[in-house]
PDB file of N, CA, C and O in Angstrom:
ATOM      1  N   MET A   1       4.542   5.274  43.896  1.00  0.00           N
ATOM      2  CA  MET A   1       3.457   4.354  44.162  1.00  0.00           C
ATOM      3  C   MET A   1       2.677   4.044  42.890  1.00  0.00           C
ATOM      4  O   MET A   1       2.164   2.945  42.746  1.00  0.00           O
ATOM      5  N   GLY A   2       2.600   5.011  41.969  1.00  0.00           N
ATOM      6  CA  GLY A   2       1.870   4.796  40.720  1.00  0.00           C
ATOM      7  C   GLY A   2       2.524   3.727  39.857  1.00  0.00           C
ATOM      8  O   GLY A   2       1.836   2.938  39.209  1.00  0.00           O
ATOM      9  N   LEU A   3       3.862   3.693  39.836  1.00  0.00           N
ATOM     10  CA  LEU A   3       4.571   2.690  39.041  1.00  0.00           C
ATOM     11  C   LEU A   3       4.325   1.288  39.594  1.00  0.00           C
ATOM     12  O   LEU A   3       4.075   0.348  38.832  1.00  0.00           O
ATOM     13  N   LEU A   4       4.366   1.154  40.896  1.00  0.00           N
ATOM     14  CA  LEU A   4       4.114  -0.149  41.513  1.00  0.00           C
ATOM     15  C   LEU A   4       2.698  -0.632  41.216  1.00  0.00           C
ATOM     16  O   LEU A   4       2.481  -1.800  40.882  1.00  0.00           O
ATOM     17  N   TRP A   5       1.726   0.277  41.297  1.00  0.00           N
ATOM     18  CA  TRP A   5       0.339  -0.059  41.006  1.00  0.00           C
ATOM     19  C   TRP A   5       0.187  -0.495  39.557  1.00  0.00           C
ATOM     20  O   TRP A   5      -0.519  -1.458  39.257  1.00  0.00           O
ATOM     21  N   SER A   6       0.859   0.195  38.633  1.00  0.00           N
ATOM     22  CA  SER A   6       0.808  -0.179  37.209  1.00  0.00           C
ATOM     23  C   SER A   6       1.419  -1.556  36.981  1.00  0.00           C
ATOM     24  O   SER A   6       0.916  -2.338  36.169  1.00  0.00           O
ATOM     25  N   LEU A   7       2.514  -1.863  37.665  1.00  0.00           N
ATOM     26  CA  LEU A   7       3.137  -3.181  37.520  1.00  0.00           C
ATOM     27  C   LEU A   7       2.225  -4.289  38.044  1.00  0.00           C
ATOM     28  O   LEU A   7       2.134  -5.364  37.436  1.00  0.00           O
ATOM     29  N   ILE A   8       1.558  -4.029  39.148  1.00  0.00           N
ATOM     30  CA  ILE A   8       0.647  -5.035  39.707  1.00  0.00           C
ATOM     31  C   ILE A   8      -0.524  -5.270  38.763  1.00  0.00           C
ATOM     32  O   ILE A   8      -0.874  -6.416  38.461  1.00  0.00           O
ATOM     33  N   VAL A   9      -1.141  -4.193  38.286  1.00  0.00           N
ATOM     34  CA  VAL A   9      -2.274  -4.333  37.372  1.00  0.00           C
ATOM     35  C   VAL A   9      -1.820  -4.985  36.070  1.00  0.00           C
ATOM     36  O   VAL A   9      -2.509  -5.849  35.519  1.00  0.00           O
ATOM     37  N   GLY A  10      -0.629  -4.619  35.562  1.00  0.00           N
ATOM     38  CA  GLY A  10      -0.085  -5.253  34.357  1.00  0.00           C
ATOM     39  C   GLY A  10       0.140  -6.742  34.547  1.00  0.00           C
ATOM     40  O   GLY A  10      -0.115  -7.545  33.644  1.00  0.00           O
ATOM     41  N   GLY A  11       0.606  -7.128  35.726  1.00  0.00           N
ATOM     42  CA  GLY A  11       0.800  -8.549  36.015  1.00  0.00           C
ATOM     43  C   GLY A  11      -0.502  -9.317  36.047  1.00  0.00           C
ATOM     44  O   GLY A  11      -0.592 -10.447  35.541  1.00  0.00           O
ATOM     45  N   VAL A  12      -1.527  -8.713  36.625  1.00  0.00           N
ATOM     46  CA  VAL A  12      -2.837  -9.369  36.672  1.00  0.00           C
ATOM     47  C   VAL A  12      -3.419  -9.490  35.258  1.00  0.00           C
ATOM     48  O   VAL A  12      -3.951 -10.546  34.886  1.00  0.00           O
ATOM     49  N   ILE A  13      -3.294  -8.433  34.464  1.00  0.00           N
ATOM     50  CA  ILE A  13      -3.785  -8.478  33.080  1.00  0.00           C
ATOM     51  C   ILE A  13      -3.026  -9.546  32.289  1.00  0.00           C
ATOM     52  O   ILE A  13      -3.626 -10.312  31.535  1.00  0.00           O
ATOM     53  N   GLY A  14      -1.709  -9.627  32.471  1.00  0.00           N
ATOM     54  CA  GLY A  14      -0.924 -10.666  31.800  1.00  0.00           C
ATOM     55  C   GLY A  14      -1.297 -12.066  32.237  1.00  0.00           C
ATOM     56  O   GLY A  14      -1.347 -12.996  31.429  1.00  0.00           O
ATOM     57  N   ALA A  15      -1.588 -12.234  33.527  1.00  0.00           N
ATOM     58  CA  ALA A  15      -2.002 -13.545  34.029  1.00  0.00           C
ATOM     59  C   ALA A  15      -3.357 -13.952  33.462  1.00  0.00           C
ATOM     60  O   ALA A  15      -3.566 -15.118  33.103  1.00  0.00           O
ATOM     61  N   ILE A  16      -4.268 -12.994  33.356  1.00  0.00           N
ATOM     62  CA  ILE A  16      -5.578 -13.284  32.763  1.00  0.00           C
ATOM     63  C   ILE A  16      -5.413 -13.670  31.299  1.00  0.00           C
ATOM     64  O   ILE A  16      -6.023 -14.631  30.826  1.00  0.00           O
ATOM     65  N   ALA A  17      -4.564 -12.940  30.579  1.00  0.00           N
ATOM     66  CA  ALA A  17      -4.322 -13.260  29.168  1.00  0.00           C
ATOM     67  C   ALA A  17      -3.678 -14.634  29.020  1.00  0.00           C
ATOM     68  O   ALA A  17      -4.020 -15.396  28.113  1.00  0.00           O
ATOM     69  N   GLY A  18      -2.766 -14.976  29.916  1.00  0.00           N
ATOM     70  CA  GLY A  18      -2.150 -16.301  29.882  1.00  0.00           C
ATOM     71  C   GLY A  18      -3.151 -17.407  30.153  1.00  0.00           C
ATOM     72  O   GLY A  18      -3.099 -18.476  29.545  1.00  0.00           O
ATOM     73  N   ALA A  19      -4.089 -17.145  31.057  1.00  0.00           N
ATOM     74  CA  ALA A  19      -5.125 -18.142  31.350  1.00  0.00           C
ATOM     75  C   ALA A  19      -6.079 -18.304  30.171  1.00  0.00           C
ATOM     76  O   ALA A  19      -6.505 -19.426  29.865  1.00  0.00           O
ATOM     77  N   ILE A  20      -6.408 -17.214  29.504  1.00  0.00           N
ATOM     78  CA  ILE A  20      -7.314 -17.288  28.358  1.00  0.00           C
ATOM     79  C   ILE A  20      -6.683 -18.057  27.207  1.00  0.00           C
ATOM     80  O   ILE A  20      -7.343 -18.846  26.537  1.00  0.00           O
ATOM     81  N   THR A  21      -5.382 -17.853  26.987  1.00  0.00           N
ATOM     82  CA  THR A  21      -4.698 -18.506  25.866  1.00  0.00           C
ATOM     83  C   THR A  21      -4.085 -19.850  26.255  1.00  0.00           C
ATOM     84  O   THR A  21      -3.412 -20.471  25.440  1.00  0.00           O
ATOM     85  N   ASN A  22      -4.279 -20.294  27.485  1.00  0.00           N
ATOM     86  CA  ASN A  22      -3.702 -21.544  27.999  1.00  0.00           C
ATOM     87  C   ASN A  22      -2.179 -21.541  27.976  1.00  0.00           C
ATOM     88  O   ASN A  22      -1.554 -22.583  27.827  1.00  0.00           O
ATOM     89  N   LYS A  23      -1.567 -20.368  28.109  1.00  0.00           N
ATOM     90  CA  LYS A  23      -0.114 -20.249  28.170  1.00  0.00           C
ATOM     91  C   LYS A  23       0.343 -19.782  29.542  1.00  0.00           C
ATOM     92  O   LYS A  23       1.505 -19.493  29.743  1.00  0.00           O
ATOM     93  N   GLY A  24      -0.584 -19.676  30.487  1.00  0.00           N
ATOM     94  CA  GLY A  24      -0.280 -19.141  31.808  1.00  0.00           C
ATOM     95  C   GLY A  24       0.720 -19.976  32.586  1.00  0.00           C
ATOM     96  O   GLY A  24       1.507 -19.444  33.355  1.00  0.00           O
ATOM     97  N   SER A  25       0.726 -21.278  32.400  1.00  0.00           N
ATOM     98  CA  SER A  25       1.641 -22.124  33.156  1.00  0.00           C
ATOM     99  C   SER A  25       3.078 -21.989  32.661  1.00  0.00           C
ATOM    100  O   SER A  25       4.016 -22.201  33.414  1.00  0.00           O
ATOM    101  N   SER A  26       3.259 -21.620  31.399  1.00  0.00           N
ATOM    102  CA  SER A  26       4.606 -21.504  30.857  1.00  0.00           C
ATOM    103  C   SER A  26       5.190 -20.103  31.020  1.00  0.00           C
ATOM    104  O   SER A  26       6.362 -19.902  30.791  1.00  0.00           O
ATOM    105  N   MET A  27       4.360 -19.139  31.443  1.00  0.00           N
ATOM    106  CA  MET A  27       4.821 -17.765  31.619  1.00  0.00           C
ATOM    107  C   MET A  27       5.158 -17.531  33.083  1.00  0.00           C
ATOM    108  O   MET A  27       4.483 -18.013  33.972  1.00  0.00           O
ATOM    109  N   GLY A  28       6.212 -16.779  33.329  1.00  0.00           N
ATOM    110  CA  GLY A  28       6.574 -16.418  34.690  1.00  0.00           C
ATOM    111  C   GLY A  28       5.961 -15.088  35.089  1.00  0.00           C
ATOM    112  O   GLY A  28       5.206 -14.480  34.333  1.00  0.00           O
ATOM    113  N   ILE A  29       6.311 -14.632  36.268  1.00  0.00           N
ATOM    114  CA  ILE A  29       5.768 -13.383  36.781  1.00  0.00           C
ATOM    115  C   ILE A  29       6.213 -12.206  35.916  1.00  0.00           C
ATOM    116  O   ILE A  29       5.401 -11.344  35.562  1.00  0.00           O
ATOM    117  N   ILE A  30       7.474 -12.166  35.566  1.00  0.00           N
ATOM    118  CA  ILE A  30       7.984 -11.055  34.760  1.00  0.00           C
ATOM    119  C   ILE A  30       7.346 -11.063  33.379  1.00  0.00           C
ATOM    120  O   ILE A  30       6.972 -10.013  32.853  1.00  0.00           O
ATOM    121  N   ALA A  31       7.173 -12.227  32.794  1.00  0.00           N
ATOM    122  CA  ALA A  31       6.523 -12.318  31.483  1.00  0.00           C
ATOM    123  C   ALA A  31       5.068 -11.874  31.564  1.00  0.00           C
ATOM    124  O   ALA A  31       4.564 -11.236  30.635  1.00  0.00           O
ATOM    125  N   ASN A  32       4.398 -12.171  32.670  1.00  0.00           N
ATOM    126  CA  ASN A  32       3.016 -11.710  32.846  1.00  0.00           C
ATOM    127  C   ASN A  32       2.946 -10.191  32.916  1.00  0.00           C
ATOM    128  O   ASN A  32       2.078  -9.576  32.306  1.00  0.00           O
ATOM    129  N   VAL A  33       3.870  -9.583  33.650  1.00  0.00           N
ATOM    130  CA  VAL A  33       3.891  -8.129  33.772  1.00  0.00           C
ATOM    131  C   VAL A  33       4.178  -7.487  32.417  1.00  0.00           C
ATOM    132  O   VAL A  33       3.500  -6.546  32.005  1.00  0.00           O
ATOM    133  N   VAL A  34       5.179  -8.017  31.710  1.00  0.00           N
ATOM    134  CA  VAL A  34       5.532  -7.463  30.396  1.00  0.00           C
ATOM    135  C   VAL A  34       4.375  -7.641  29.419  1.00  0.00           C
ATOM    136  O   VAL A  34       4.023  -6.702  28.689  1.00  0.00           O
ATOM    137  N   ALA A  35       3.776  -8.821  29.397  1.00  0.00           N
ATOM    138  CA  ALA A  35       2.631  -9.053  28.496  1.00  0.00           C
ATOM    139  C   ALA A  35       1.464  -8.142  28.845  1.00  0.00           C
ATOM    140  O   ALA A  35       0.786  -7.627  27.957  1.00  0.00           O
ATOM    141  N   GLY A  36       1.243  -7.916  30.117  1.00  0.00           N
ATOM    142  CA  GLY A  36       0.155  -7.045  30.545  1.00  0.00           C
ATOM    143  C   GLY A  36       0.387  -5.595  30.159  1.00  0.00           C
ATOM    144  O   GLY A  36      -0.516  -4.915  29.665  1.00  0.00           O
ATOM    145  N   LEU A  37       1.612  -5.107  30.350  1.00  0.00           N
ATOM    146  CA  LEU A  37       1.905  -3.712  30.028  1.00  0.00           C
ATOM    147  C   LEU A  37       1.924  -3.471  28.519  1.00  0.00           C
ATOM    148  O   LEU A  37       1.357  -2.488  28.032  1.00  0.00           O
ATOM    149  N   ILE A  38       2.570  -4.363  27.779  1.00  0.00           N
ATOM    150  CA  ILE A  38       2.598  -4.217  26.315  1.00  0.00           C
ATOM    151  C   ILE A  38       1.196  -4.445  25.746  1.00  0.00           C
ATOM    152  O   ILE A  38       0.757  -3.727  24.852  1.00  0.00           O
ATOM    153  N   GLY A  39       0.506  -5.430  26.269  1.00  0.00           N
ATOM    154  CA  GLY A  39      -0.858  -5.699  25.822  1.00  0.00           C
ATOM    155  C   GLY A  39      -1.793  -4.540  26.106  1.00  0.00           C
ATOM    156  O   GLY A  39      -2.687  -4.240  25.319  1.00  0.00           O
ATOM    157  N   SER A  40      -1.578  -3.861  27.219  1.00  0.00           N
ATOM    158  CA  SER A  40      -2.384  -2.696  27.536  1.00  0.00           C
ATOM    159  C   SER A  40      -2.167  -1.594  26.502  1.00  0.00           C
ATOM    160  O   SER A  40      -3.124  -0.975  26.034  1.00  0.00           O
ATOM    161  N   ALA A  41      -0.925  -1.369  26.135  1.00  0.00           N
ATOM    162  CA  ALA A  41      -0.623  -0.349  25.123  1.00  0.00           C
ATOM    163  C   ALA A  41      -1.211  -0.730  23.770  1.00  0.00           C
ATOM    164  O   ALA A  41      -1.810   0.101  23.079  1.00  0.00           O
ATOM    165  N   VAL A  42      -1.064  -2.003  23.387  1.00  0.00           N
ATOM    166  CA  VAL A  42      -1.599  -2.462  22.098  1.00  0.00           C
ATOM    167  C   VAL A  42      -3.124  -2.384  22.089  1.00  0.00           C
ATOM    168  O   VAL A  42      -3.732  -1.875  21.148  1.00  0.00           O
ATOM    169  N   GLY A  43      -3.742  -2.883  23.139  1.00  0.00           N
ATOM    170  CA  GLY A  43      -5.206  -2.893  23.209  1.00  0.00           C
ATOM    171  C   GLY A  43      -5.809  -1.505  23.196  1.00  0.00           C
ATOM    172  O   GLY A  43      -6.796  -1.254  22.505  1.00  0.00           O
ATOM    173  N   GLN A  44      -5.203  -0.588  23.939  1.00  0.00           N
ATOM    174  CA  GLN A  44      -5.737   0.763  23.971  1.00  0.00           C
ATOM    175  C   GLN A  44      -5.458   1.502  22.673  1.00  0.00           C
ATOM    176  O   GLN A  44      -6.226   2.384  22.288  1.00  0.00           O
ATOM    177  N   SER A  45      -4.389   1.154  21.980  1.00  0.00           N
ATOM    178  CA  SER A  45      -4.119   1.759  20.670  1.00  0.00           C
ATOM    179  C   SER A  45      -5.129   1.285  19.632  1.00  0.00           C
ATOM    180  O   SER A  45      -5.596   2.070  18.811  1.00  0.00           O
ATOM    181  N   LEU A  46      -5.445   0.000  19.677  1.00  0.00           N
ATOM    182  CA  LEU A  46      -6.365  -0.557  18.686  1.00  0.00           C
ATOM    183  C   LEU A  46      -7.826  -0.292  19.016  1.00  0.00           C
ATOM    184  O   LEU A  46      -8.626  -0.019  18.124  1.00  0.00           O
ATOM    185  N   LEU A  47      -8.187  -0.378  20.296  1.00  0.00           N
ATOM    186  CA  LEU A  47      -9.591  -0.335  20.693  1.00  0.00           C
ATOM    187  C   LEU A  47     -10.009   0.931  21.430  1.00  0.00           C
ATOM    188  O   LEU A  47     -11.200   1.146  21.627  1.00  0.00           O
ATOM    189  N   GLY A  48      -9.066   1.740  21.857  1.00  0.00           N
ATOM    190  CA  GLY A  48      -9.397   2.975  22.561  1.00  0.00           C
ATOM    191  C   GLY A  48      -9.492   2.788  24.061  1.00  0.00           C
ATOM    192  O   GLY A  48      -9.248   1.717  24.594  1.00  0.00           O
ATOM    193  N   ASN A  49      -9.849   3.866  24.738  1.00  0.00           N
ATOM    194  CA  ASN A  49      -9.948   3.872  26.203  1.00  0.00           C
ATOM    195  C   ASN A  49     -11.398   3.839  26.640  1.00  0.00           C
ATOM    196  O   ASN A  49     -11.970   4.837  27.033  1.00  0.00           O
ATOM    197  N   TRP A  50     -12.024   2.701  26.588  1.00  0.00           N
ATOM    198  CA  TRP A  50     -13.410   2.579  27.023  1.00  0.00           C
ATOM    199  C   TRP A  50     -13.486   1.548  28.132  1.00  0.00           C
ATOM    200  O   TRP A  50     -12.603   0.733  28.300  1.00  0.00           O
ATOM    201  N   GLY A  51     -14.532   1.597  28.875  1.00  0.00           N
ATOM    202  CA  GLY A  51     -14.724   0.648  29.962  1.00  0.00           C
ATOM    203  C   GLY A  51     -14.066   1.124  31.241  1.00  0.00           C
ATOM    204  O   GLY A  51     -13.515   2.224  31.317  1.00  0.00           O
ATOM    205  N   PRO A  52     -14.103   0.283  32.253  1.00  0.00           N
ATOM    206  CA  PRO A  52     -13.518   0.667  33.543  1.00  0.00           C
ATOM    207  C   PRO A  52     -12.002   0.808  33.442  1.00  0.00           C
ATOM    208  O   PRO A  52     -11.349   0.078  32.684  1.00  0.00           O
ATOM    209  N   LYS A  53     -11.449   1.729  34.219  1.00  0.00           N
ATOM    210  CA  LYS A  53     -10.003   1.978  34.208  1.00  0.00           C
ATOM    211  C   LYS A  53      -9.427   1.695  35.581  1.00  0.00           C
ATOM    212  O   LYS A  53     -10.049   1.977  36.598  1.00  0.00           O
ATOM    213  N   LEU A  54      -8.235   1.151  35.585  1.00  0.00           N
ATOM    214  CA  LEU A  54      -7.512   0.873  36.815  1.00  0.00           C
ATOM    215  C   LEU A  54      -6.045   1.163  36.547  1.00  0.00           C
ATOM    216  O   LEU A  54      -5.465   0.633  35.584  1.00  0.00           O
ATOM    217  N   ALA A  55      -5.448   2.015  37.354  1.00  0.00           N
ATOM    218  CA  ALA A  55      -4.041   2.426  37.206  1.00  0.00           C
ATOM    219  C   ALA A  55      -3.781   3.028  35.830  1.00  0.00           C
ATOM    220  O   ALA A  55      -2.728   2.821  35.246  1.00  0.00           O
ATOM    221  N   GLY A  56      -4.746   3.745  35.297  1.00  0.00           N
ATOM    222  CA  GLY A  56      -4.577   4.396  34.008  1.00  0.00           C
ATOM    223  C   GLY A  56      -4.764   3.482  32.817  1.00  0.00           C
ATOM    224  O   GLY A  56      -4.542   3.897  31.684  1.00  0.00           O
ATOM    225  N   MET A  57      -5.151   2.233  33.043  1.00  0.00           N
ATOM    226  CA  MET A  57      -5.337   1.274  31.960  1.00  0.00           C
ATOM    227  C   MET A  57      -6.813   0.905  31.853  1.00  0.00           C
ATOM    228  O   MET A  57      -7.428   0.550  32.851  1.00  0.00           O
ATOM    229  N   ALA A  58      -7.357   0.987  30.650  1.00  0.00           N
ATOM    230  CA  ALA A  58      -8.719   0.514  30.417  1.00  0.00           C
ATOM    231  C   ALA A  58      -8.677  -1.010  30.430  1.00  0.00           C
ATOM    232  O   ALA A  58      -7.941  -1.627  29.661  1.00  0.00           O
ATOM    233  N   ILE A  59      -9.423  -1.616  31.314  1.00  0.00           N
ATOM    234  CA  ILE A  59      -9.281  -3.043  31.605  1.00  0.00           C
ATOM    235  C   ILE A  59      -9.618  -3.932  30.401  1.00  0.00           C
ATOM    236  O   ILE A  59      -8.818  -4.790  30.022  1.00  0.00           O
ATOM    237  N   VAL A  60     -10.771  -3.751  29.794  1.00  0.00           N
ATOM    238  CA  VAL A  60     -11.207  -4.657  28.717  1.00  0.00           C
ATOM    239  C   VAL A  60     -10.294  -4.568  27.492  1.00  0.00           C
ATOM    240  O   VAL A  60      -9.813  -5.603  27.010  1.00  0.00           O
ATOM    241  N   PRO A  61      -9.995  -3.366  26.970  1.00  0.00           N
ATOM    242  CA  PRO A  61      -9.060  -3.315  25.836  1.00  0.00           C
ATOM    243  C   PRO A  61      -7.666  -3.830  26.197  1.00  0.00           C
ATOM    244  O   PRO A  61      -6.991  -4.428  25.364  1.00  0.00           O
ATOM    245  N   SER A  62      -7.254  -3.637  27.450  1.00  0.00           N
ATOM    246  CA  SER A  62      -5.944  -4.117  27.879  1.00  0.00           C
ATOM    247  C   SER A  62      -5.876  -5.637  27.876  1.00  0.00           C
ATOM    248  O   SER A  62      -4.877  -6.222  27.456  1.00  0.00           O
ATOM    249  N   ILE A  63      -6.932  -6.291  28.349  1.00  0.00           N
ATOM    250  CA  ILE A  63      -6.952  -7.758  28.357  1.00  0.00           C
ATOM    251  C   ILE A  63      -6.980  -8.289  26.929  1.00  0.00           C
ATOM    252  O   ILE A  63      -6.252  -9.238  26.600  1.00  0.00           O
ATOM    253  N   ILE A  64      -7.766  -7.677  26.066  1.00  0.00           N
ATOM    254  CA  ILE A  64      -7.813  -8.113  24.662  1.00  0.00           C
ATOM    255  C   ILE A  64      -6.456  -7.923  24.006  1.00  0.00           C
ATOM    256  O   ILE A  64      -5.964  -8.808  23.285  1.00  0.00           O
ATOM    257  N   GLY A  65      -5.811  -6.795  24.253  1.00  0.00           N
ATOM    258  CA  GLY A  65      -4.478  -6.550  23.708  1.00  0.00           C
ATOM    259  C   GLY A  65      -3.450  -7.529  24.244  1.00  0.00           C
ATOM    260  O   GLY A  65      -2.575  -7.997  23.510  1.00  0.00           O
ATOM    261  N   ALA A  66      -3.525  -7.854  25.528  1.00  0.00           N
ATOM    262  CA  ALA A  66      -2.595  -8.809  26.115  1.00  0.00           C
ATOM    263  C   ALA A  66      -2.799 -10.208  25.546  1.00  0.00           C
ATOM    264  O   ALA A  66      -1.827 -10.941  25.329  1.00  0.00           O
ATOM    265  N   VAL A  67      -4.038 -10.591  25.284  1.00  0.00           N
ATOM    266  CA  VAL A  67      -4.299 -11.888  24.638  1.00  0.00           C
ATOM    267  C   VAL A  67      -3.661 -11.912  23.247  1.00  0.00           C
ATOM    268  O   VAL A  67      -3.053 -12.906  22.857  1.00  0.00           O
ATOM    269  N   ILE A  68      -3.780 -10.819  22.523  1.00  0.00           N
ATOM    270  CA  ILE A  68      -3.156 -10.734  21.190  1.00  0.00           C
ATOM    271  C   ILE A  68      -1.650 -10.859  21.309  1.00  0.00           C
ATOM    272  O   ILE A  68      -1.015 -11.616  20.559  1.00  0.00           O
ATOM    273  N   VAL A  69      -1.047 -10.140  22.253  1.00  0.00           N
ATOM    274  CA  VAL A  69       0.410 -10.184  22.430  1.00  0.00           C
ATOM    275  C   VAL A  69       0.872 -11.588  22.810  1.00  0.00           C
ATOM    276  O   VAL A  69       1.834 -12.118  22.239  1.00  0.00           O
ATOM    277  N   VAL A  70       0.190 -12.219  23.755  1.00  0.00           N
ATOM    278  CA  VAL A  70       0.580 -13.571  24.182  1.00  0.00           C
ATOM    279  C   VAL A  70       0.423 -14.565  23.035  1.00  0.00           C
ATOM    280  O   VAL A  70       1.292 -15.419  22.819  1.00  0.00           O
ATOM    281  N   ALA A  71      -0.643 -14.448  22.256  1.00  0.00           N
ATOM    282  CA  ALA A  71      -0.850 -15.371  21.134  1.00  0.00           C
ATOM    283  C   ALA A  71       0.223 -15.195  20.064  1.00  0.00           C
ATOM    284  O   ALA A  71       0.751 -16.184  19.539  1.00  0.00           O
ATOM    285  N   VAL A  72       0.575 -13.960  19.752  1.00  0.00           N
ATOM    286  CA  VAL A  72       1.596 -13.709  18.728  1.00  0.00           C
ATOM    287  C   VAL A  72       2.962 -14.195  19.207  1.00  0.00           C
ATOM    288  O   VAL A  72       3.694 -14.862  18.459  1.00  0.00           O
ATOM    289  N   VAL A  73       3.308 -13.885  20.452  1.00  0.00           N
ATOM    290  CA  VAL A  73       4.610 -14.314  20.974  1.00  0.00           C
ATOM    291  C   VAL A  73       4.687 -15.831  21.065  1.00  0.00           C
ATOM    292  O   VAL A  73       5.702 -16.436  20.700  1.00  0.00           O
ATOM    293  N   SER A  74       3.619 -16.482  21.498  1.00  0.00           N
ATOM    294  CA  SER A  74       3.651 -17.949  21.604  1.00  0.00           C
ATOM    295  C   SER A  74       3.695 -18.594  20.222  1.00  0.00           C
ATOM    296  O   SER A  74       4.262 -19.678  20.064  1.00  0.00           O
ATOM    297  N   PHE A  75       3.137 -17.926  19.203  1.00  0.00           N
ATOM    298  CA  PHE A  75       3.214 -18.463  17.845  1.00  0.00           C
ATOM    299  C   PHE A  75       4.656 -18.455  17.337  1.00  0.00           C
ATOM    300  O   PHE A  75       5.118 -19.405  16.729  1.00  0.00           O
ATOM    301  N   PHE A  76       5.377 -17.366  17.616  1.00  0.00           N
ATOM    302  CA  PHE A  76       6.746 -17.250  17.124  1.00  0.00           C
ATOM    303  C   PHE A  76       7.765 -17.986  17.982  1.00  0.00           C
ATOM    304  O   PHE A  76       8.854 -18.296  17.500  1.00  0.00           O
ATOM    305  N   THR A  77       7.439 -18.285  19.211  1.00  0.00           N
ATOM    306  CA  THR A  77       8.393 -18.987  20.075  1.00  0.00           C
ATOM    307  C   THR A  77       8.022 -20.452  20.269  1.00  0.00           C
ATOM    308  O   THR A  77       8.562 -21.117  21.140  1.00  0.00           O
ATOM    309  N   ARG A  78       7.098 -20.938  19.440  1.00  0.00           N
ATOM    310  CA  ARG A  78       6.688 -22.335  19.539  1.00  0.00           C
ATOM    311  C   ARG A  78       7.886 -23.232  19.240  1.00  0.00           C
ATOM    312  O   ARG A  78       8.573 -23.046  18.246  1.00  0.00           O
ATOM    313  N   LYS A  79       8.089 -24.225  20.083  1.00  0.00           N
ATOM    314  CA  LYS A  79       9.191 -25.157  19.879  1.00  0.00           C
ATOM    315  C   LYS A  79       8.716 -26.338  19.045  1.00  0.00           C
ATOM    316  O   LYS A  79       7.713 -26.939  19.331  1.00  0.00           O
ATOM    317  N   SER A  80       9.470 -26.634  18.022  1.00  0.00           N
ATOM    318  CA  SER A  80       9.104 -27.787  17.187  1.00  0.00           C
ATOM    319  C   SER A  80       9.775 -29.037  17.748  1.00  0.00           C
ATOM    320  O   SER A  80      10.907 -29.006  18.217  1.00  0.00           O
ATOM    321  N   ALA A  81       9.075 -30.145  17.671  1.00  0.00           N
ATOM    322  CA  ALA A  81       9.583 -31.394  18.250  1.00  0.00           C
ATOM    323  C   ALA A  81      10.389 -32.173  17.278  1.00  0.00           C
ATOM    324  O   ALA A  81      10.363 -32.124  16.131  1.00  0.00           O
TER     325      ALA A  81
END
């Protein structure tokens, strides 16, 4: 049950990061989950474990980390016209 809860929270964090960076419409559900989980690890590594926690993830650093991950990935996968 803990893994499922982490995937759900990771998906929500990824969706929030996609909405903040205006990349949410181009990302799918799996990309949101991956961005949320990787962003959570990056954010907590850079900013620490402060603020409210849900499913073992500090929410604010996780969202900031996910925004960083989505911005970096969208920069490198940008399609040129």
